[in-house]
mmCIF file of C-alpha atoms in Angstrom:
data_model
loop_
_atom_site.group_PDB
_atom_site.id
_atom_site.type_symbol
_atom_site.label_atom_id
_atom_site.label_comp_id
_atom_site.label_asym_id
_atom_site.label_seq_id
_atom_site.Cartn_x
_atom_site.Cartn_y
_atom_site.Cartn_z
ATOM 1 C CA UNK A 1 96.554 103.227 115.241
ATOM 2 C CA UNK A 2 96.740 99.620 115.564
ATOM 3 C CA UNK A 3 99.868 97.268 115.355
ATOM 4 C CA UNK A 4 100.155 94.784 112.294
ATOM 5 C CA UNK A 5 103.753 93.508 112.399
ATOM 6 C CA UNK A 6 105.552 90.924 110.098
ATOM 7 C CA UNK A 7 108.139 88.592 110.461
ATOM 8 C CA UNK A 8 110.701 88.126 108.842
ATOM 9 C CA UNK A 9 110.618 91.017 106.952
ATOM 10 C CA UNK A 10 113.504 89.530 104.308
ATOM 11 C CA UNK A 11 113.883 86.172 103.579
ATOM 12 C CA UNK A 12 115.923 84.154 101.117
ATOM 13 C CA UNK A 13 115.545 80.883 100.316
ATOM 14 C CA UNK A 14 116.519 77.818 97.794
ATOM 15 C CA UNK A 15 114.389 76.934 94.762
ATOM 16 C CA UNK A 16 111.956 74.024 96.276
ATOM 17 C CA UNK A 17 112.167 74.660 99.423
ATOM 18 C CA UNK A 18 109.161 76.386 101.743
ATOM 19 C CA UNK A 19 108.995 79.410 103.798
ATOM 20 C CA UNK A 20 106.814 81.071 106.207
ATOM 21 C CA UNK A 21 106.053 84.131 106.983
ATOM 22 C CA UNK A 22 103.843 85.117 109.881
ATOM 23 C CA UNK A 23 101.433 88.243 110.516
ATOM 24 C CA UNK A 24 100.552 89.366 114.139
ATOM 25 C CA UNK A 25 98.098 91.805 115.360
ATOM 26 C CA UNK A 26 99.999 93.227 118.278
ATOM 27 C CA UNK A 27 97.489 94.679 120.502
ATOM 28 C CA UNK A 28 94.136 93.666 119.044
ATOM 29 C CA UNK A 29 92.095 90.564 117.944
ATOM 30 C CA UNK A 30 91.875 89.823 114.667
ATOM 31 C CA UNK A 31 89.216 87.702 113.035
ATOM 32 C CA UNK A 32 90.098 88.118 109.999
ATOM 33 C CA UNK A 33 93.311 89.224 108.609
ATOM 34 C CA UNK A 34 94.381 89.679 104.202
ATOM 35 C CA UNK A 35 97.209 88.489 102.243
ATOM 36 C CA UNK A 36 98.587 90.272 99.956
ATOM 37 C CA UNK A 37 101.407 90.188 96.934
ATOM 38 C CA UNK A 38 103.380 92.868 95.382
ATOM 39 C CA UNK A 39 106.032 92.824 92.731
ATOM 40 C CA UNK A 40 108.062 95.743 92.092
ATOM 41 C CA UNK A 41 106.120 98.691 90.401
ATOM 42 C CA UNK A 42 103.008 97.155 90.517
ATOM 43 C CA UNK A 43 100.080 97.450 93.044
ATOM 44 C CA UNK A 44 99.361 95.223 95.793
ATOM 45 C CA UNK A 45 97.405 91.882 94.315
ATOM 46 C CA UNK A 46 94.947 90.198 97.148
ATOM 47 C CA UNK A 47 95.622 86.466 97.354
ATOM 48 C CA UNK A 48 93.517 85.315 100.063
ATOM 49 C CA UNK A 49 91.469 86.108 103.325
ATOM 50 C CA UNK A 50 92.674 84.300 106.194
ATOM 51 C CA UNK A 51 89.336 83.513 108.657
ATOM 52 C CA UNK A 52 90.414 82.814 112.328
ATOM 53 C CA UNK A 53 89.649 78.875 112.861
ATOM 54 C CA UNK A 54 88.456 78.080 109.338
ATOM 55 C CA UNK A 55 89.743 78.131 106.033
ATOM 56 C CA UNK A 56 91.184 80.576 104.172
ATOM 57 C CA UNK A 57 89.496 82.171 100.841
ATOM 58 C CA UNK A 58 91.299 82.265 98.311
ATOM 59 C CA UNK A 59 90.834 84.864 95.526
ATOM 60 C CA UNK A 60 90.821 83.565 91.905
ATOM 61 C CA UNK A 61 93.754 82.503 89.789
ATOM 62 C CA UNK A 62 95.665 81.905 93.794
ATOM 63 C CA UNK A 63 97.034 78.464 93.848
ATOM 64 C CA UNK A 64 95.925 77.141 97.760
ATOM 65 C CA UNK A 65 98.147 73.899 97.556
ATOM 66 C CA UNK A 66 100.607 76.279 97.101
ATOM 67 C CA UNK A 67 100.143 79.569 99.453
ATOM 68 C CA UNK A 68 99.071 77.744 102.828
ATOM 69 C CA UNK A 69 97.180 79.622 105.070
ATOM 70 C CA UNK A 70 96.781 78.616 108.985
ATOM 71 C CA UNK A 71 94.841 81.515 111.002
ATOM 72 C CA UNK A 72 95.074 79.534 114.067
ATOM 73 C CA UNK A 73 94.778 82.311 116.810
ATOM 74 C CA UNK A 74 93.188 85.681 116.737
ATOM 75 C CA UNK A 75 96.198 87.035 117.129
ATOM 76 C CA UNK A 76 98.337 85.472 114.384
ATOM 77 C CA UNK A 77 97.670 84.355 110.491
ATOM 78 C CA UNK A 78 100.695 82.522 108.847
ATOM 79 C CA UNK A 79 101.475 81.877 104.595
ATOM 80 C CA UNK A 80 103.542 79.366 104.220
ATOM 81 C CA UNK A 81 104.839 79.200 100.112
ATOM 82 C CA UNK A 82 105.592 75.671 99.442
ATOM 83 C CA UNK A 83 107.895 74.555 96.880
ATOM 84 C CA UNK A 84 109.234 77.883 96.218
ATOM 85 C CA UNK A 85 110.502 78.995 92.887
ATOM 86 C CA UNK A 86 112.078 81.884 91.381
ATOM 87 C CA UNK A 87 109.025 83.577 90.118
ATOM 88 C CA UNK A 88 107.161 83.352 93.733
ATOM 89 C CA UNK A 89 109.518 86.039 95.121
ATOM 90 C CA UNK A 90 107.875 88.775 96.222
ATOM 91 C CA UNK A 91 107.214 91.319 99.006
ATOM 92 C CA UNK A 92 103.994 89.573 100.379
ATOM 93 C CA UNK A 93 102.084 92.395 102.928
ATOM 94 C CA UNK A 94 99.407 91.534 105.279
ATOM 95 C CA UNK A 95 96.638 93.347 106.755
ATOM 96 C CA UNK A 96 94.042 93.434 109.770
ATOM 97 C CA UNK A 97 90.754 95.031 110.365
ATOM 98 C CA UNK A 98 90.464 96.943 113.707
ATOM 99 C CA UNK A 99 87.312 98.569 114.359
ATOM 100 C CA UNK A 100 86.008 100.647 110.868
ATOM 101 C CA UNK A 101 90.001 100.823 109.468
ATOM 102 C CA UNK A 102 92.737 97.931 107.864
ATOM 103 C CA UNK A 103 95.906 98.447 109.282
ATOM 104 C CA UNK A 104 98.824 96.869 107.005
ATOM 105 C CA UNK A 105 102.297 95.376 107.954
ATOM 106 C CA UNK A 106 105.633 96.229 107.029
ATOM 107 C CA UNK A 107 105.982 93.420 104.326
ATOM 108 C CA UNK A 108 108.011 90.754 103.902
ATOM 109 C CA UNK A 109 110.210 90.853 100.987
ATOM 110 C CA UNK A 110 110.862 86.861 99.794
ATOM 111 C CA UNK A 111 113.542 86.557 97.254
ATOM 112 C CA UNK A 112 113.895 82.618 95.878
ATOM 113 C CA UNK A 113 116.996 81.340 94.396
ATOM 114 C CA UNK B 1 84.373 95.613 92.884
ATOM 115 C CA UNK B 2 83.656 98.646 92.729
ATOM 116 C CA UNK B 3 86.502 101.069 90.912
ATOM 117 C CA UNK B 4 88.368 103.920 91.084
ATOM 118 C CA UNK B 5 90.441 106.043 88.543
ATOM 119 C CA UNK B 6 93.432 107.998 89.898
ATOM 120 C CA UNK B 7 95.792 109.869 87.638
ATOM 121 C CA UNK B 8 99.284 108.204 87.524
ATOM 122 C CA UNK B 9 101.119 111.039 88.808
ATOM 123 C CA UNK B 10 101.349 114.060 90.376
ATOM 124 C CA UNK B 11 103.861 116.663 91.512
ATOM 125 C CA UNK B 12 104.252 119.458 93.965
ATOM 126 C CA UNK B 13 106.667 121.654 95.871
ATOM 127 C CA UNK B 14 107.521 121.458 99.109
ATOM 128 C CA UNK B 15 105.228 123.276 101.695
ATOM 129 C CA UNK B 16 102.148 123.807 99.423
ATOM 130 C CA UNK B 17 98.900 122.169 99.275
ATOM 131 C CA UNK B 18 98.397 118.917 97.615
ATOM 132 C CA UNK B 19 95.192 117.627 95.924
ATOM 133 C CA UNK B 20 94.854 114.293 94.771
ATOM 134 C CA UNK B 21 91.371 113.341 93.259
ATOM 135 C CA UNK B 22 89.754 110.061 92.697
ATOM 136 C CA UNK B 23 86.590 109.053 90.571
ATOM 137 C CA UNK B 24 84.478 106.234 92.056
ATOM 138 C CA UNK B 25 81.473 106.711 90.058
ATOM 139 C CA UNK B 26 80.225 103.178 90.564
ATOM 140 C CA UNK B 27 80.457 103.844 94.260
ATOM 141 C CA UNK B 28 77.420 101.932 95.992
ATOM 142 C CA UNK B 29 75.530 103.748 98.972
ATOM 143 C CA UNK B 30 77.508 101.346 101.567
ATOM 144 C CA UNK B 31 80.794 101.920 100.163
ATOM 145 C CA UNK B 32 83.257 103.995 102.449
ATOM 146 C CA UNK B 33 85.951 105.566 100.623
ATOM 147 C CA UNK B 34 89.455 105.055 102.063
ATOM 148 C CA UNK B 35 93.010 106.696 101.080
ATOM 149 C CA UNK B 36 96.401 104.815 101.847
ATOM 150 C CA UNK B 37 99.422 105.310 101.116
ATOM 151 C CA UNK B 38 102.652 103.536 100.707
ATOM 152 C CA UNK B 39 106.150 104.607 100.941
ATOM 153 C CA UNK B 40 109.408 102.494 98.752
ATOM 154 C CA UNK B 41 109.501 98.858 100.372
ATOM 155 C CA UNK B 42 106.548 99.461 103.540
ATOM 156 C CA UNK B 43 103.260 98.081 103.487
ATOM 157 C CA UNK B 44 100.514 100.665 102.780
ATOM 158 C CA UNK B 45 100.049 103.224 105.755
ATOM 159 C CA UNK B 46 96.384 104.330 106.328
ATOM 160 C CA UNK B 47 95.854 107.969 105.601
ATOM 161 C CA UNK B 48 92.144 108.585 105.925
ATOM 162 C CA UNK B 49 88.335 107.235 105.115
ATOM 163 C CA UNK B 50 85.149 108.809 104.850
ATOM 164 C CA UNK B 51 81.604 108.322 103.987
ATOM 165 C CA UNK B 52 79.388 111.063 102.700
ATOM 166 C CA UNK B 53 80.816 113.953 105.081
ATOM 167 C CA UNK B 54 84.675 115.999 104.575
ATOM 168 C CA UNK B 55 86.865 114.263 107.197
ATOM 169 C CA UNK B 56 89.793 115.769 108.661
ATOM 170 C CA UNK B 57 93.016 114.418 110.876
ATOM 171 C CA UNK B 58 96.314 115.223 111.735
ATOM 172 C CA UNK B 59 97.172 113.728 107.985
ATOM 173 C CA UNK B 60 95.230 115.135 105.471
ATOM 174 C CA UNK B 61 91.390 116.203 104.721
ATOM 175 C CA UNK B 62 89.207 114.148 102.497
ATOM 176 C CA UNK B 63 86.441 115.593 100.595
ATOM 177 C CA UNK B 64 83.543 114.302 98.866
ATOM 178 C CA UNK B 65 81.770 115.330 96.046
ATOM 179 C CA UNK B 66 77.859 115.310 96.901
ATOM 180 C CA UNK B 67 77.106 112.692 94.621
ATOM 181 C CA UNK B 68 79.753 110.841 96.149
ATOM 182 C CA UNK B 69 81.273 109.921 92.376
ATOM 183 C CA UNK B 70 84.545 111.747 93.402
ATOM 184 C CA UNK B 71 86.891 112.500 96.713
ATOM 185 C CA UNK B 72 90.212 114.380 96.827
ATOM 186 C CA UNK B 73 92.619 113.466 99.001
ATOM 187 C CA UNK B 74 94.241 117.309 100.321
ATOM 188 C CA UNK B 75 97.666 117.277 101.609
ATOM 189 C CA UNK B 76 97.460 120.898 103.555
ATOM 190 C CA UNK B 77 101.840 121.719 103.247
ATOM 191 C CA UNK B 78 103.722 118.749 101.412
ATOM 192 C CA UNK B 79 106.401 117.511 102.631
ATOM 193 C CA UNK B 80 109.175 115.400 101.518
ATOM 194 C CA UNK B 81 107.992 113.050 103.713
ATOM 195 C CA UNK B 82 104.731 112.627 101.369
ATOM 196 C CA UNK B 83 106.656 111.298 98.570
ATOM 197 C CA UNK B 84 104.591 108.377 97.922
ATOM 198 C CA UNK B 85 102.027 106.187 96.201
ATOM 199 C CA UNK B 86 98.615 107.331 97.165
ATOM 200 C CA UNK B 87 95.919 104.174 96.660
ATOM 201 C CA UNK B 88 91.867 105.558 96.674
ATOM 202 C CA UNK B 89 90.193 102.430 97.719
ATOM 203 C CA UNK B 90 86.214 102.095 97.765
ATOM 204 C CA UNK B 91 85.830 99.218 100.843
ATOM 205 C CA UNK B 92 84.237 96.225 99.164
ATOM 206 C CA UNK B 93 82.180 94.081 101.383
ATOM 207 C CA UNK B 94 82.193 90.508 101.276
ATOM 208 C CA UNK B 95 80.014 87.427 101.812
ATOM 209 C CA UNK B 96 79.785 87.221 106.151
ATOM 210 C CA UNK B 97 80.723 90.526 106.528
ATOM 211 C CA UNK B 98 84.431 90.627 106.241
ATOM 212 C CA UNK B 99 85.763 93.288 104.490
ATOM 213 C CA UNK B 100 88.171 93.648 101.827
ATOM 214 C CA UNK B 101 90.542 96.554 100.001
ATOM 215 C CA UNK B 102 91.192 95.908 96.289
ATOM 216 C CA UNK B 103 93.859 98.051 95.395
ATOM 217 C CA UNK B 104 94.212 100.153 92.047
ATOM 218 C CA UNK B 105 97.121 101.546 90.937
ATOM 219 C CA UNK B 106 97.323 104.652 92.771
ATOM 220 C CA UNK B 107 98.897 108.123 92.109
ATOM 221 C CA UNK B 108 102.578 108.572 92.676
ATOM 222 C CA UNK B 109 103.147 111.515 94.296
ATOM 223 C CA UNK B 110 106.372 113.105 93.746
ATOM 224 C CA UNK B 111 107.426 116.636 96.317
ATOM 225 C CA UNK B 112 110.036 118.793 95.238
ATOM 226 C CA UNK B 113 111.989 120.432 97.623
#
């Protein structure tokens, strides 16, 4: 199937600081590509859908000052968490649609401290 | 969104067949039914989707009750491998035609060896 790959996949970083964490489809286009979050032994929440050359929607209760979204190639989507604090960390998964099927990637596990 | 109900767990032995059911019984006539599935610290790994008709890969089968209210995911010889949280999704269209998966929160499948 198709290629969705994250980077970095673990990331630590200091309380108020930002951190970005970038989503590539690796041998496909991608319109349109999903954020998600996930915190340990729960499902996987969707924050926002990230359009290719417009803005990104944001699903209710998702702070957008706070989770930028830049989807500034078809190839690559990019959530930047600004100000990062303690409760934001995370493993934060993103996803592509190729042809009729999403295709996830690894995840990116985000710890704040 | 359209919902689905999946029992919280399940368990099997090694090398026998697995069924994991699903009810969607507010399943609209556009909806296709997809199964992922995620292993301990990946992002969700596709399994299989289908529309009104069984579907079978190298994977699994899916098959669909006529009224298309239910599905059950079949796992033909569990492995240990197939340890793993098993997420029914109904696909849930949205405004411009992107597509988006709300998650549930999935059956955890547990194989004995």
């Amino acid at each position: 199937g198709a290629v969705v790959s994250q980077h970095p996949s673990r990331v630590i970083c200091k309380s108020g600081t930002s951190v970005k964490i970038e989503c590539r489809s690796l041998d496909f286009q991608a319109t349109t590509m999903f954020w998600y979050r996930q915190f340990p032994k729960q499902s996987l929440m969707l924050m926002a859908t990230s359009n290719e050359g417009s803005k990104a929607t944001y699903e209710q209760g998702v702070e957008k000052d706070k989770f930028l979204i830049n989807h500034a190639s078809l190839t690559l989507s990019t959530l930047t968490v600004t100000s990062a604090h303690p409760e934001d960390s995370s493993f934060y998964i993103c996803s592509a649609r190729f042809g009729n099927t999403i295709y996830f990637g690894e995840g990116s596990w985000l710890t704040v401290v | 969104d359209a919902k689905t109900t999946q029992p919280n767990s399940m368990e099997s032995n090694e090398e026998e067949p697995v069924h994991l059911p699903c009810n969607h019984s507010t399943i609209s006539g556009t909806d296709y039914i997809h199964w992922y599935r995620q292993l301990p610290s990946q992002g969700p790994e596709y399994v299989i989707h289908g529309l009104t008709s069984n579907v079978n890969n190298r994977m699994a089968s899916l098959a669909i009750a006529e009224d298309r209210k239910s599905s059950t995911l079949i796992l033909h010889r569990a492995t240990l491998r197939d340890a793993a949280v098993y997420y029914c999704i109904l696909r849930d269209r949205t405004q411009g035609g992107s597509e988006k998966l709300v998650f549930g929160k999935g059956t955890k499948l547990t194989v004995n060896p």
